[in-house]
CSV table of C-alpha atoms in Angstrom, one decimal:
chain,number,residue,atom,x,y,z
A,1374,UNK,CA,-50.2,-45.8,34.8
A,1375,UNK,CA,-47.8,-47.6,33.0
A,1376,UNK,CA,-49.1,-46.8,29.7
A,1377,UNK,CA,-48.1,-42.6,30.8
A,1378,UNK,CA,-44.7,-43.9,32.4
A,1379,UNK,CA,-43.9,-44.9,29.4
A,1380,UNK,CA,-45.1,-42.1,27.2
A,1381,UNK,CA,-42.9,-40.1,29.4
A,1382,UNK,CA,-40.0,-42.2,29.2
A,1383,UNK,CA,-40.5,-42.0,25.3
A,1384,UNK,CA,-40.8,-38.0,25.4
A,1385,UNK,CA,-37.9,-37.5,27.3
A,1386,UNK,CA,-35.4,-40.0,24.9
A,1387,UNK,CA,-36.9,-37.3,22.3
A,1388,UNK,CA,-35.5,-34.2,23.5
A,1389,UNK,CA,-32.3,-36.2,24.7
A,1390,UNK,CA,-32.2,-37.3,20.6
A,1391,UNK,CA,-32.6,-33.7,19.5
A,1392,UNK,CA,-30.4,-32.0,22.2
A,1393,UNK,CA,-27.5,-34.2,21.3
A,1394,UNK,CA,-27.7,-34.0,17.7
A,1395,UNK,CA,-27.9,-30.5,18.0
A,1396,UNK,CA,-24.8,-30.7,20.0
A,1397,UNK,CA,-23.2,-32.4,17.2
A,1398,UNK,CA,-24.7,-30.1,14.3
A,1399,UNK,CA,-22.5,-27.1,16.7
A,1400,UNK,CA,-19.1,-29.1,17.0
A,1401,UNK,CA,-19.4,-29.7,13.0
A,1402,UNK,CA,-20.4,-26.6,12.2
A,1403,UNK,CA,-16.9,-24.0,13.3
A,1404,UNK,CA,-19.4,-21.1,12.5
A,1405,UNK,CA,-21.7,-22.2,14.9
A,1406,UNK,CA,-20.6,-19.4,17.8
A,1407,UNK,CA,-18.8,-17.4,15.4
A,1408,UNK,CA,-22.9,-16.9,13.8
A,1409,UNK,CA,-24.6,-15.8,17.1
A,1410,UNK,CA,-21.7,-12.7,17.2
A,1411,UNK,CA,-22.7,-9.1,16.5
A,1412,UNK,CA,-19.2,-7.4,14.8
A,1413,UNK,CA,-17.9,-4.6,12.9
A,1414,UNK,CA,-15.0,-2.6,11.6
A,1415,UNK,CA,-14.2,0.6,11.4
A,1416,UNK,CA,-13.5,1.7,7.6
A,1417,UNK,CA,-13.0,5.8,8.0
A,1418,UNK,CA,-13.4,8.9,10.1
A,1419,UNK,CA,-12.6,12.6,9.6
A,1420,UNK,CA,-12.6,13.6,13.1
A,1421,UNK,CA,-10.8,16.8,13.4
A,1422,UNK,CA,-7.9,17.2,16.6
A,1423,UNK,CA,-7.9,20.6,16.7
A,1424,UNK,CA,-11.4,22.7,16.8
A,1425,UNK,CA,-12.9,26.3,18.2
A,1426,UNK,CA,-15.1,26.8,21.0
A,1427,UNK,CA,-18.5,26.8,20.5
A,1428,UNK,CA,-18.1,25.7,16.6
A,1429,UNK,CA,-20.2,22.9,14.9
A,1430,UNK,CA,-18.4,20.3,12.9
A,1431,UNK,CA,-19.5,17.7,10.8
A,1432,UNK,CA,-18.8,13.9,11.3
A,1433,UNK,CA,-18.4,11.1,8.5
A,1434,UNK,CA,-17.8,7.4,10.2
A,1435,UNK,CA,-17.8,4.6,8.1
A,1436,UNK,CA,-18.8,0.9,9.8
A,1437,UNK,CA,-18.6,-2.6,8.0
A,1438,UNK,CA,-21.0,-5.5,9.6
A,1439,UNK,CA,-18.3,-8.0,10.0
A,1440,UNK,CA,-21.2,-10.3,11.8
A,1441,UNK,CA,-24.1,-12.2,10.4
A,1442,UNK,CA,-26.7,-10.3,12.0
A,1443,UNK,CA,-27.9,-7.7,9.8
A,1444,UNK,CA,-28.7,-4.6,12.4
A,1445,UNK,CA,-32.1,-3.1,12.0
A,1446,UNK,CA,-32.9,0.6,11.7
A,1447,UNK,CA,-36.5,-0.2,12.7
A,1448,UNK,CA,-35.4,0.3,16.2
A,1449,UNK,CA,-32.9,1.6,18.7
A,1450,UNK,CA,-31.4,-1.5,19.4
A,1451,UNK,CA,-28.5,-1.0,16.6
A,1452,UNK,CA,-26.8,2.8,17.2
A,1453,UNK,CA,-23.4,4.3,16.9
A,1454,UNK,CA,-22.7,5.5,20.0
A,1455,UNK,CA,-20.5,7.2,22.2
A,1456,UNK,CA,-17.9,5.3,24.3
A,1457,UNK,CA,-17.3,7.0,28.0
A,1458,UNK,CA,-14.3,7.4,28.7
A,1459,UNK,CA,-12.7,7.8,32.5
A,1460,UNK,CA,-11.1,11.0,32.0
A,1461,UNK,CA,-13.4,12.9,30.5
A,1462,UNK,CA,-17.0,13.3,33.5
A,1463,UNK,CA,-18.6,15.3,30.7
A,1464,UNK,CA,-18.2,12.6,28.2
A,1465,UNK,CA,-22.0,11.5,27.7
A,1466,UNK,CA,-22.8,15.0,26.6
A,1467,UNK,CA,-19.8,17.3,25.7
A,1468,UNK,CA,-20.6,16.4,22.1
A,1469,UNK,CA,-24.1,17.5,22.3
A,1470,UNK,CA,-25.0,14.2,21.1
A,1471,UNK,CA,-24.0,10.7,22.4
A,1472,UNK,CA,-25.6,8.2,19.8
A,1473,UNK,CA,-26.8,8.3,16.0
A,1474,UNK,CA,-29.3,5.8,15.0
A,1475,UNK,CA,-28.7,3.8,11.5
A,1476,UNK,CA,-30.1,5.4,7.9
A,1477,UNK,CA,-31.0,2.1,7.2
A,1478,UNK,CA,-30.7,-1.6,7.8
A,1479,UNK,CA,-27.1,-3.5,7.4
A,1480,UNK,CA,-26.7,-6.3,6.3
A,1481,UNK,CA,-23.8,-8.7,7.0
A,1482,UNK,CA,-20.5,-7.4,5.0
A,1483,UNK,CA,-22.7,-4.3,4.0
A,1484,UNK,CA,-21.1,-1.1,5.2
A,1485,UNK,CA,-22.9,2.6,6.4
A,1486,UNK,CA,-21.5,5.8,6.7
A,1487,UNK,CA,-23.0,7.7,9.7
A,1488,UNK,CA,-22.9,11.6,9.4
A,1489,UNK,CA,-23.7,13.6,12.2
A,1490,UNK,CA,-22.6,17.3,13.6
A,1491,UNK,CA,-21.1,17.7,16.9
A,1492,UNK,CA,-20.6,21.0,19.0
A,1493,UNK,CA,-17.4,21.6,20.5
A,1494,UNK,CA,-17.2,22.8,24.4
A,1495,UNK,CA,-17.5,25.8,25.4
A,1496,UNK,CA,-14.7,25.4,27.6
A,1497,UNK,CA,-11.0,25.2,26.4
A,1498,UNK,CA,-9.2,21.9,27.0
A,1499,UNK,CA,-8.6,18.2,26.1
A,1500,UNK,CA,-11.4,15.9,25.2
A,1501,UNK,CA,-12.0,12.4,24.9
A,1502,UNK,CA,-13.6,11.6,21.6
A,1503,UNK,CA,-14.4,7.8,20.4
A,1504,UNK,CA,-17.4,5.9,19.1
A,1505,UNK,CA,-18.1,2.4,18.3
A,1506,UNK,CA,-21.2,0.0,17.2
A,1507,UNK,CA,-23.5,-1.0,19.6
A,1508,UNK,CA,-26.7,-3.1,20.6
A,1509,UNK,CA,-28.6,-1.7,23.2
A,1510,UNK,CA,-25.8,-0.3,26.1
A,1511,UNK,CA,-23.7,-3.2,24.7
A,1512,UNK,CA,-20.4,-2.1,22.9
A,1513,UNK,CA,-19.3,-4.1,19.7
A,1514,UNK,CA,-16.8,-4.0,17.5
A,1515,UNK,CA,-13.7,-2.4,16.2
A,1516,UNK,CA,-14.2,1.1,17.8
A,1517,UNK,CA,-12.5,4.4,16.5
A,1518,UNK,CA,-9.6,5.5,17.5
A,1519,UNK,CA,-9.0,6.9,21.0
A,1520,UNK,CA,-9.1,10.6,19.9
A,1521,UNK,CA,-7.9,13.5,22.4
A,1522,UNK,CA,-9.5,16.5,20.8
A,1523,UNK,CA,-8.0,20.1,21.4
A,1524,UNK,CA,-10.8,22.7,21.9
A,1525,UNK,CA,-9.0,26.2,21.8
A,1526,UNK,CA,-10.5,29.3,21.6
A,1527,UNK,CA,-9.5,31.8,18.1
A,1528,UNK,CA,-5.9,31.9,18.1
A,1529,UNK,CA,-5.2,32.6,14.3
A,1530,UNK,CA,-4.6,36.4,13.6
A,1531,UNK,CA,-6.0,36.2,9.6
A,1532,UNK,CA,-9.1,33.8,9.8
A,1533,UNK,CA,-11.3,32.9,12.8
A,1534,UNK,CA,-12.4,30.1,10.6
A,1535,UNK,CA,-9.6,27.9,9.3
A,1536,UNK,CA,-9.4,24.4,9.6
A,1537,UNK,CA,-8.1,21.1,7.6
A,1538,UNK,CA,-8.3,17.6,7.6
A,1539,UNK,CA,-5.5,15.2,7.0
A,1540,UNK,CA,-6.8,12.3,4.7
A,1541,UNK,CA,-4.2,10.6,2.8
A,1542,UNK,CA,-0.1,11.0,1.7
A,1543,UNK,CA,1.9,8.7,-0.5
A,1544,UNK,CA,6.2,9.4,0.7
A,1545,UNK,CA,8.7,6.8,-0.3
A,1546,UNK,CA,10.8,6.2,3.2
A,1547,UNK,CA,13.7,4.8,1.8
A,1548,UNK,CA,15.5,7.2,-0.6
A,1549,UNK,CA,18.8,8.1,-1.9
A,1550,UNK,CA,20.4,11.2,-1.3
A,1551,UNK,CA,20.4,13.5,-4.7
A,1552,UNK,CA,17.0,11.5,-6.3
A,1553,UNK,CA,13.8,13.1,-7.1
A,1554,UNK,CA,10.8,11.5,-5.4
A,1555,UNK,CA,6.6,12.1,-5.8
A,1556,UNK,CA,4.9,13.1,-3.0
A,1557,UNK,CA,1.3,13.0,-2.8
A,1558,UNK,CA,-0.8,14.8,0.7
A,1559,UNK,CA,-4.4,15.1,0.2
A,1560,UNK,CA,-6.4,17.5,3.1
A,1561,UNK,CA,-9.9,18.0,3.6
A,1562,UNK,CA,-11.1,21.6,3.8
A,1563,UNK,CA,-13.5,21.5,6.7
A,1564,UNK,CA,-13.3,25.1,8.1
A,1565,UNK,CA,-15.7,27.5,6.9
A,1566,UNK,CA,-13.7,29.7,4.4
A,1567,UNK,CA,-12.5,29.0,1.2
A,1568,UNK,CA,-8.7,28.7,0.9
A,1569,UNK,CA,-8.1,31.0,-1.7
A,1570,UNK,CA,-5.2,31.5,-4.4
A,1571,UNK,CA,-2.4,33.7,-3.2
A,1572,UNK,CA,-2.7,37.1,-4.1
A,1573,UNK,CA,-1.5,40.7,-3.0
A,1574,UNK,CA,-3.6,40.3,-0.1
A,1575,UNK,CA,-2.3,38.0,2.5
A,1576,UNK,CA,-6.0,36.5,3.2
A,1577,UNK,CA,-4.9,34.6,0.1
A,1578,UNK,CA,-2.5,33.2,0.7
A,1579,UNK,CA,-3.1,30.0,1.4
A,1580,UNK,CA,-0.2,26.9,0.5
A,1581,UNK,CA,1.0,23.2,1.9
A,1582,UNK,CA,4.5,23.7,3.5
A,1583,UNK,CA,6.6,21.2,5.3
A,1584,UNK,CA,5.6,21.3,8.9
A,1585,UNK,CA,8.0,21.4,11.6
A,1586,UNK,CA,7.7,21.0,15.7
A,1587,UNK,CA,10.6,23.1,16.3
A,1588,UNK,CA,12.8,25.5,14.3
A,1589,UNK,CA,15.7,22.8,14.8
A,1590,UNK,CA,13.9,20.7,12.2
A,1591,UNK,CA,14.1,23.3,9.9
A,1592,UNK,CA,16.7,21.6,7.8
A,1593,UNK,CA,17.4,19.6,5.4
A,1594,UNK,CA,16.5,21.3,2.6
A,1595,UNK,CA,13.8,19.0,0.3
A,1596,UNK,CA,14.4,21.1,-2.5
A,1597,UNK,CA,11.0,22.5,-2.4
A,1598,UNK,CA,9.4,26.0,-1.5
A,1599,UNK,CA,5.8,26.5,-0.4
A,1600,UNK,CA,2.7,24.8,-2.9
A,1601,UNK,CA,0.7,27.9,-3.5
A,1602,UNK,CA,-2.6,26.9,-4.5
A,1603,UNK,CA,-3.7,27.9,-8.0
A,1604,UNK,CA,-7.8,27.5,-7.6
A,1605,UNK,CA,-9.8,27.8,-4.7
A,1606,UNK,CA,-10.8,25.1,-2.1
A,1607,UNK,CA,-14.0,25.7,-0.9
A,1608,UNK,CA,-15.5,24.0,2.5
A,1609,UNK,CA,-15.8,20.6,2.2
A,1610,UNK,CA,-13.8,20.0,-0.7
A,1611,UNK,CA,-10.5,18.2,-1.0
A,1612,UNK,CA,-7.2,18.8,-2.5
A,1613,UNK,CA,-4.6,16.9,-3.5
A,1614,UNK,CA,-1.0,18.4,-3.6
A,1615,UNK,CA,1.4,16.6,-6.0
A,1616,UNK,CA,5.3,17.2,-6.2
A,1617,UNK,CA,8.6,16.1,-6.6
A,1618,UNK,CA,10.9,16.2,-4.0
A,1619,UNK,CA,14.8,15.8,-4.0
A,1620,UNK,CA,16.2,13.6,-1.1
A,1621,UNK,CA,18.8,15.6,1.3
A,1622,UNK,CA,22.4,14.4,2.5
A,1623,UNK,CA,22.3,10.7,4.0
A,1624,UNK,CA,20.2,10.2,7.3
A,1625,UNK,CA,16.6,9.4,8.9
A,1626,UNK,CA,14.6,12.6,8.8
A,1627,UNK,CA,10.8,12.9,9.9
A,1628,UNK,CA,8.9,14.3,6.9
A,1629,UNK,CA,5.4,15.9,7.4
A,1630,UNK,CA,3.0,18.7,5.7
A,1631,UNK,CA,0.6,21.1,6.5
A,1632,UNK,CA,-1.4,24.2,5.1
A,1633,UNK,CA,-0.9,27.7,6.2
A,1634,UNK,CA,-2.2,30.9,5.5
A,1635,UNK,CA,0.2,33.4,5.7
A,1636,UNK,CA,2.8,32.7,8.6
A,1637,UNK,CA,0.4,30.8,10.0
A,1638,UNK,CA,0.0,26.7,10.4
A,1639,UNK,CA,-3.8,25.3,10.6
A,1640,UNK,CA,-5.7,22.1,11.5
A,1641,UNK,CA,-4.6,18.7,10.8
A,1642,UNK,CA,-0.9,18.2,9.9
A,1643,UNK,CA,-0.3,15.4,7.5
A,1644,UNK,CA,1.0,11.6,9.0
A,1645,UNK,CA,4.3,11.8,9.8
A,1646,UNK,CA,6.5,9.7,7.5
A,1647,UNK,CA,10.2,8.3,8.8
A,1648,UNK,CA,12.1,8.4,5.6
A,1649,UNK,CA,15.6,6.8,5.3
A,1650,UNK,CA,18.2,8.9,3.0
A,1651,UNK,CA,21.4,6.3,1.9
A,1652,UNK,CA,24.5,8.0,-0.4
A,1653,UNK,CA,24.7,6.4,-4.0
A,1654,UNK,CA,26.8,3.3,-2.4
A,1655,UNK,CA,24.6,2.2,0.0
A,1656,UNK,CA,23.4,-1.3,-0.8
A,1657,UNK,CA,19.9,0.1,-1.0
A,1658,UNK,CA,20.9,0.6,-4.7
A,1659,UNK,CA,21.6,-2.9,-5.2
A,1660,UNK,CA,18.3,-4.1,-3.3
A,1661,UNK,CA,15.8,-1.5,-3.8
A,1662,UNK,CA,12.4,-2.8,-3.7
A,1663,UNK,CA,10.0,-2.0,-1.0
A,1664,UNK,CA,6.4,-2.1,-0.7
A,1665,UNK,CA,4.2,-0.4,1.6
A,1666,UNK,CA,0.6,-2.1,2.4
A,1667,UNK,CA,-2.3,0.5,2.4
A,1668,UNK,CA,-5.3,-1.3,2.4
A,1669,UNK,CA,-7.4,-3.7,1.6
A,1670,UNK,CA,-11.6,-4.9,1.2
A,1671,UNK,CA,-11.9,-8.3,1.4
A,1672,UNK,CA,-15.1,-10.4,3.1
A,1673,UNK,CA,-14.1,-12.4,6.1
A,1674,UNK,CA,-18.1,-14.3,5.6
A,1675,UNK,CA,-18.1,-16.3,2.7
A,1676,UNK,CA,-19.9,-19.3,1.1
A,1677,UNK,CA,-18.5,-22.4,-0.2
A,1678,UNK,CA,-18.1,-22.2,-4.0
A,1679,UNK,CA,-19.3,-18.8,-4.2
A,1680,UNK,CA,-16.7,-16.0,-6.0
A,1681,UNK,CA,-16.0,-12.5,-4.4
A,1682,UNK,CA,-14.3,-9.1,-5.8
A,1683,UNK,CA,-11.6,-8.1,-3.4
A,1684,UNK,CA,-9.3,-5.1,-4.0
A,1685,UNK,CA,-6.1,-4.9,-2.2
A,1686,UNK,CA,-3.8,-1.6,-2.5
A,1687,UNK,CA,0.4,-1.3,-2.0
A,1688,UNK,CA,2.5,1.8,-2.2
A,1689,UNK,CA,6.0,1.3,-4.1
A,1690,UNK,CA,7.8,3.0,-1.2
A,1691,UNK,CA,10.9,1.8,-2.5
A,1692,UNK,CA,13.4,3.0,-5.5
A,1693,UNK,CA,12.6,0.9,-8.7
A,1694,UNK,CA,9.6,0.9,-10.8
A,1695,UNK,CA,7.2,-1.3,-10.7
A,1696,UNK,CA,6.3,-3.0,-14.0
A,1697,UNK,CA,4.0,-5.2,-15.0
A,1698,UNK,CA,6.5,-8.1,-16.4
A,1699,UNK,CA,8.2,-8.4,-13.7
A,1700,UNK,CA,6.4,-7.5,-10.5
A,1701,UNK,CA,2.7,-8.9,-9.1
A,1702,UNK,CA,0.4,-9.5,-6.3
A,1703,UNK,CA,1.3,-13.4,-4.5
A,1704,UNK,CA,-0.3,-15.0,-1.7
A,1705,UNK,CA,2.1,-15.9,0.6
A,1706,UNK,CA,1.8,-17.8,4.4
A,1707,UNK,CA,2.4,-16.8,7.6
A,1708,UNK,CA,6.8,-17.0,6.9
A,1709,UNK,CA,6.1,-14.7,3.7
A,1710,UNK,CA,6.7,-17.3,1.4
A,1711,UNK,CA,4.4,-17.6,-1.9
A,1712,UNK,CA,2.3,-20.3,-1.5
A,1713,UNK,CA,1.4,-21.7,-5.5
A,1714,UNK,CA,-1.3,-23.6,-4.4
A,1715,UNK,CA,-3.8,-21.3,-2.2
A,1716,UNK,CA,-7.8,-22.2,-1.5
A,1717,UNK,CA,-8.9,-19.3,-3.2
A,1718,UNK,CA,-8.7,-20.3,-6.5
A,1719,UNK,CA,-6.2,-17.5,-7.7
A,1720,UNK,CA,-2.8,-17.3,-9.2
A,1721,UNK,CA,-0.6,-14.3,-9.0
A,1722,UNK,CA,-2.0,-11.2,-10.0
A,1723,UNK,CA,-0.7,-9.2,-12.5
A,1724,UNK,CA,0.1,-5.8,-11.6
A,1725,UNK,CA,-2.5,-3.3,-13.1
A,1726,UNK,CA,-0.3,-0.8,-14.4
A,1727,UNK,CA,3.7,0.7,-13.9
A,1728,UNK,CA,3.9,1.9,-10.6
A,1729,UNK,CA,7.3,4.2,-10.0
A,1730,UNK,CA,8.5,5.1,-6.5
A,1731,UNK,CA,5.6,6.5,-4.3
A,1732,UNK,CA,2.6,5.7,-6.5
A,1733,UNK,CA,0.3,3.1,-5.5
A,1734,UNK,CA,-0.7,-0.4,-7.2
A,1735,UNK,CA,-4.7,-0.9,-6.7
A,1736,UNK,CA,-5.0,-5.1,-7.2
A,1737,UNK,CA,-9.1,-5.5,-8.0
A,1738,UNK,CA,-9.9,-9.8,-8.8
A,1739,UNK,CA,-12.1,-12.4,-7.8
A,1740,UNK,CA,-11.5,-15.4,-5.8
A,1741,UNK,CA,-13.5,-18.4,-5.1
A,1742,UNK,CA,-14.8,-19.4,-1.6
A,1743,UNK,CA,-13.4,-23.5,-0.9
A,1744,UNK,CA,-15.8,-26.0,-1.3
A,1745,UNK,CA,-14.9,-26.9,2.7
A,1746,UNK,CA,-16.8,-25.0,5.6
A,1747,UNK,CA,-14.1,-23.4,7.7
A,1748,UNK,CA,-11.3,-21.0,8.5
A,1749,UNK,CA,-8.9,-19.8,6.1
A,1750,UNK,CA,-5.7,-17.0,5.7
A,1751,UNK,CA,-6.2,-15.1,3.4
A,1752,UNK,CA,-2.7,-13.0,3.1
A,1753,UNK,CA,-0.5,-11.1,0.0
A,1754,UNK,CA,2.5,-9.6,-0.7
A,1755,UNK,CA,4.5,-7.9,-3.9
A,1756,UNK,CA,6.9,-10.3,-5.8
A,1757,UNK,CA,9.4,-9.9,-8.0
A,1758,UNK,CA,11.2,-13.0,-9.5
A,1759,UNK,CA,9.6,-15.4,-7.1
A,1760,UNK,CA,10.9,-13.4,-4.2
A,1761,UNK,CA,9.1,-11.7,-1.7
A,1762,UNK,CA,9.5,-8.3,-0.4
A,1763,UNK,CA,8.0,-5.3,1.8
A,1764,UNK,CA,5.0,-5.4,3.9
A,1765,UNK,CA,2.5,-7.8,3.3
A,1766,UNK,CA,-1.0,-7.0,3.8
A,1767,UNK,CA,-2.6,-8.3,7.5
A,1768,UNK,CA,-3.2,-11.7,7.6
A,1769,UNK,CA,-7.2,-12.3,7.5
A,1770,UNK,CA,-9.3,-15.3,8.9
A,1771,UNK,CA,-12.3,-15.9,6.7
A,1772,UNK,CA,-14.8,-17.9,7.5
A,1773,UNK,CA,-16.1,-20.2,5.0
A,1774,UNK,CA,-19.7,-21.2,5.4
């Protein structure tokens, strides 16, 4: 009897042993919750806000595994799926489809593009349209944006089957009044006709415009007419409209784009851009940079030692060229201050290329991982001559493991 007593005494200082140093293997270890978490971000969508009754319309979503579980396709477990939403009853099936199941499996920092059709209602009105990542009827993630969908029946007196997507537009919003500036909008044709050249027949006469809310915003004049389009666009195909335009008298105006056929405006407008408009005195000419922060890929899971590509992206949404000996890519801390010494094993960056007002500077380098498990910032910004300015890009945690 005593012989077992103590047997079990013996047992049970085991498990003690291995429960506490277990305990401490967590509390040394700052990945150890962060590693039992499913996560994701959303990269892209194209969901349209305006479409026709009845009509089917394809969906691209694009979903990075921000976790360190790699989801399976084997299974249903892993889906994108449709989030309900309270004011929309029909939610689960308006869509005619409520969840799409992976291609294949993701791994962590792997991304997957989902594409899927959906069928707009039958019924005209407002709909609630937003998806996210999720294990089993568990949501997870970053999810899409709450989207309130406009489901019309044909309203367009030339073509029952126009539509466009906005995707991108480069507009400098600081500006002085009398300068040329480059514009850049990009649309997505996702109707079903091609947007034809004009001709003598209105059907083609398809061109980007500036698009108004009301006939009061009808002024200033941009010093541009209508962009006709000199090639066809066919379904599913983008475009990318570039011109210059001249900045009007001083003030804040709100400048945006869309395509038209005819008299007629279509789909997706472009983003709309505040852009400040200062005379020749303003101190703006004295103080002219500005940067704009578009985007950026960057792991937030790393390894110690290991080195990774990132690519961050800035638009020069100010009124001086950028050039590459005098302007580059710093990390700076949370104050926007450059910070010479950083954990990632990078300098400055040099800038790529000369960037003049409204173009875009794409930063591609490696940095190293620190040799430390833990938690880092990981945040840039445009200098010139040690100084700061614009937006910086968000400031990232990365975890170091």
């Amino acid at each position: 009897m005593l012989v077992r007593s103590l047997i079990k005494f013996g047992f049970g200082i085991l498990i003690f042993a291995l429960l506490y140093s277990f305990e401490l293997k967590a509390q040394d270890d700052p990945m150890a919750n962060f590693k039992t978490m499913n996560n994701s971000t959303l990269l892209s969508q194209n969901l349209p806000t305006h479409l026709l009754l009845g009509q089917n319309y394809s969906l691209l979503i694009t979903i990075q595994n921000l976790g360190v579980t790699t989801w399976s396709s084997s299974n249903d477990d892993y889906k994108l799926a449709l989030i309900d939403m309270t004011d929309n009853a029909y939610q689960s099936n308006v869509w005619g489809v409520s969840s799409v199941n992976l291609p294949y499996d993701v791994a962590p920092t792997e991304k997957v593009t989902f594409t899927f059709d959906i069928k707009a209602p039958l019924t005209a009105g407002r709909y609630s349209c937003q998806w996210s990542m999720a294990k089993g009827s568990q949501s997870f993630g970053e999810a899409t944006p709450v989207s309130i969908v406009e489901v019309s029946g044909n309203n367009s007196t030339t073509d029952t089957r126009n539509n466009a997507l906005y995707l991108t537009q480069s507009i400098p919003t600081a500006m002085i009044s009398g300068q040329k500036y480059v514009v850049t909008v990009t649309l997505q044709n996702n109707g079903k006709s091609a947007w034809s050249p004009s001709t003598s027949n209105i059907s083609g006469d398809y061109k980007l415009t500036p698009y108004y809310a009301t006939e009061s915003k009808m002024l200033p004049d941009w010093g541009i007419g209508p962009l006709v389009l000199s090639q066809p666009v066919e379904p599913g195909q983008s475009k990318v409209f570039q011109f210059e335009v001249t900045a009007p008298p001083p003030g804040t105006y709100n400048l945006q784009w869309s395509i038209m056929q005819g008299s007629n405006y279509f789909g997706d407008p472009s983003g709309t851009a505040l852009v400040t408009v200062v005379g020749n005195n303003n101190n703006l000419t004295k103080s002219n940079n500005n940067s704009t922060f578009t985007n950026q890929s960057v792991p937030i899971i790393m390894e110690t030692n290991q080195n990774y590509p990132v690519s961050v992206s800035f638009t020069n949404s100010g009124n001086s060229t950028w050039t590459k000996d005098r302007y580059r890519l710093v990390f700076v801390d949370s104050k926007m201050l450059p910070i010479s010494i950083n954990p990632w094993s990078t300098g400055y960056v040099d800038l790529p290329e000369t960037i003049p007002p409204g173009g875009t500077a794409v930063f591609s380098f490696n940095v190293k991982a620190p040799s430390s498990p833990n938690s880092y910032s990981f945040q840039v910004s445009m200098m010139e001559s040690n100084n700061p300015f614009g937006t910086s890009s968000p400031a990232l945690q990365i975890y170091v493991k």
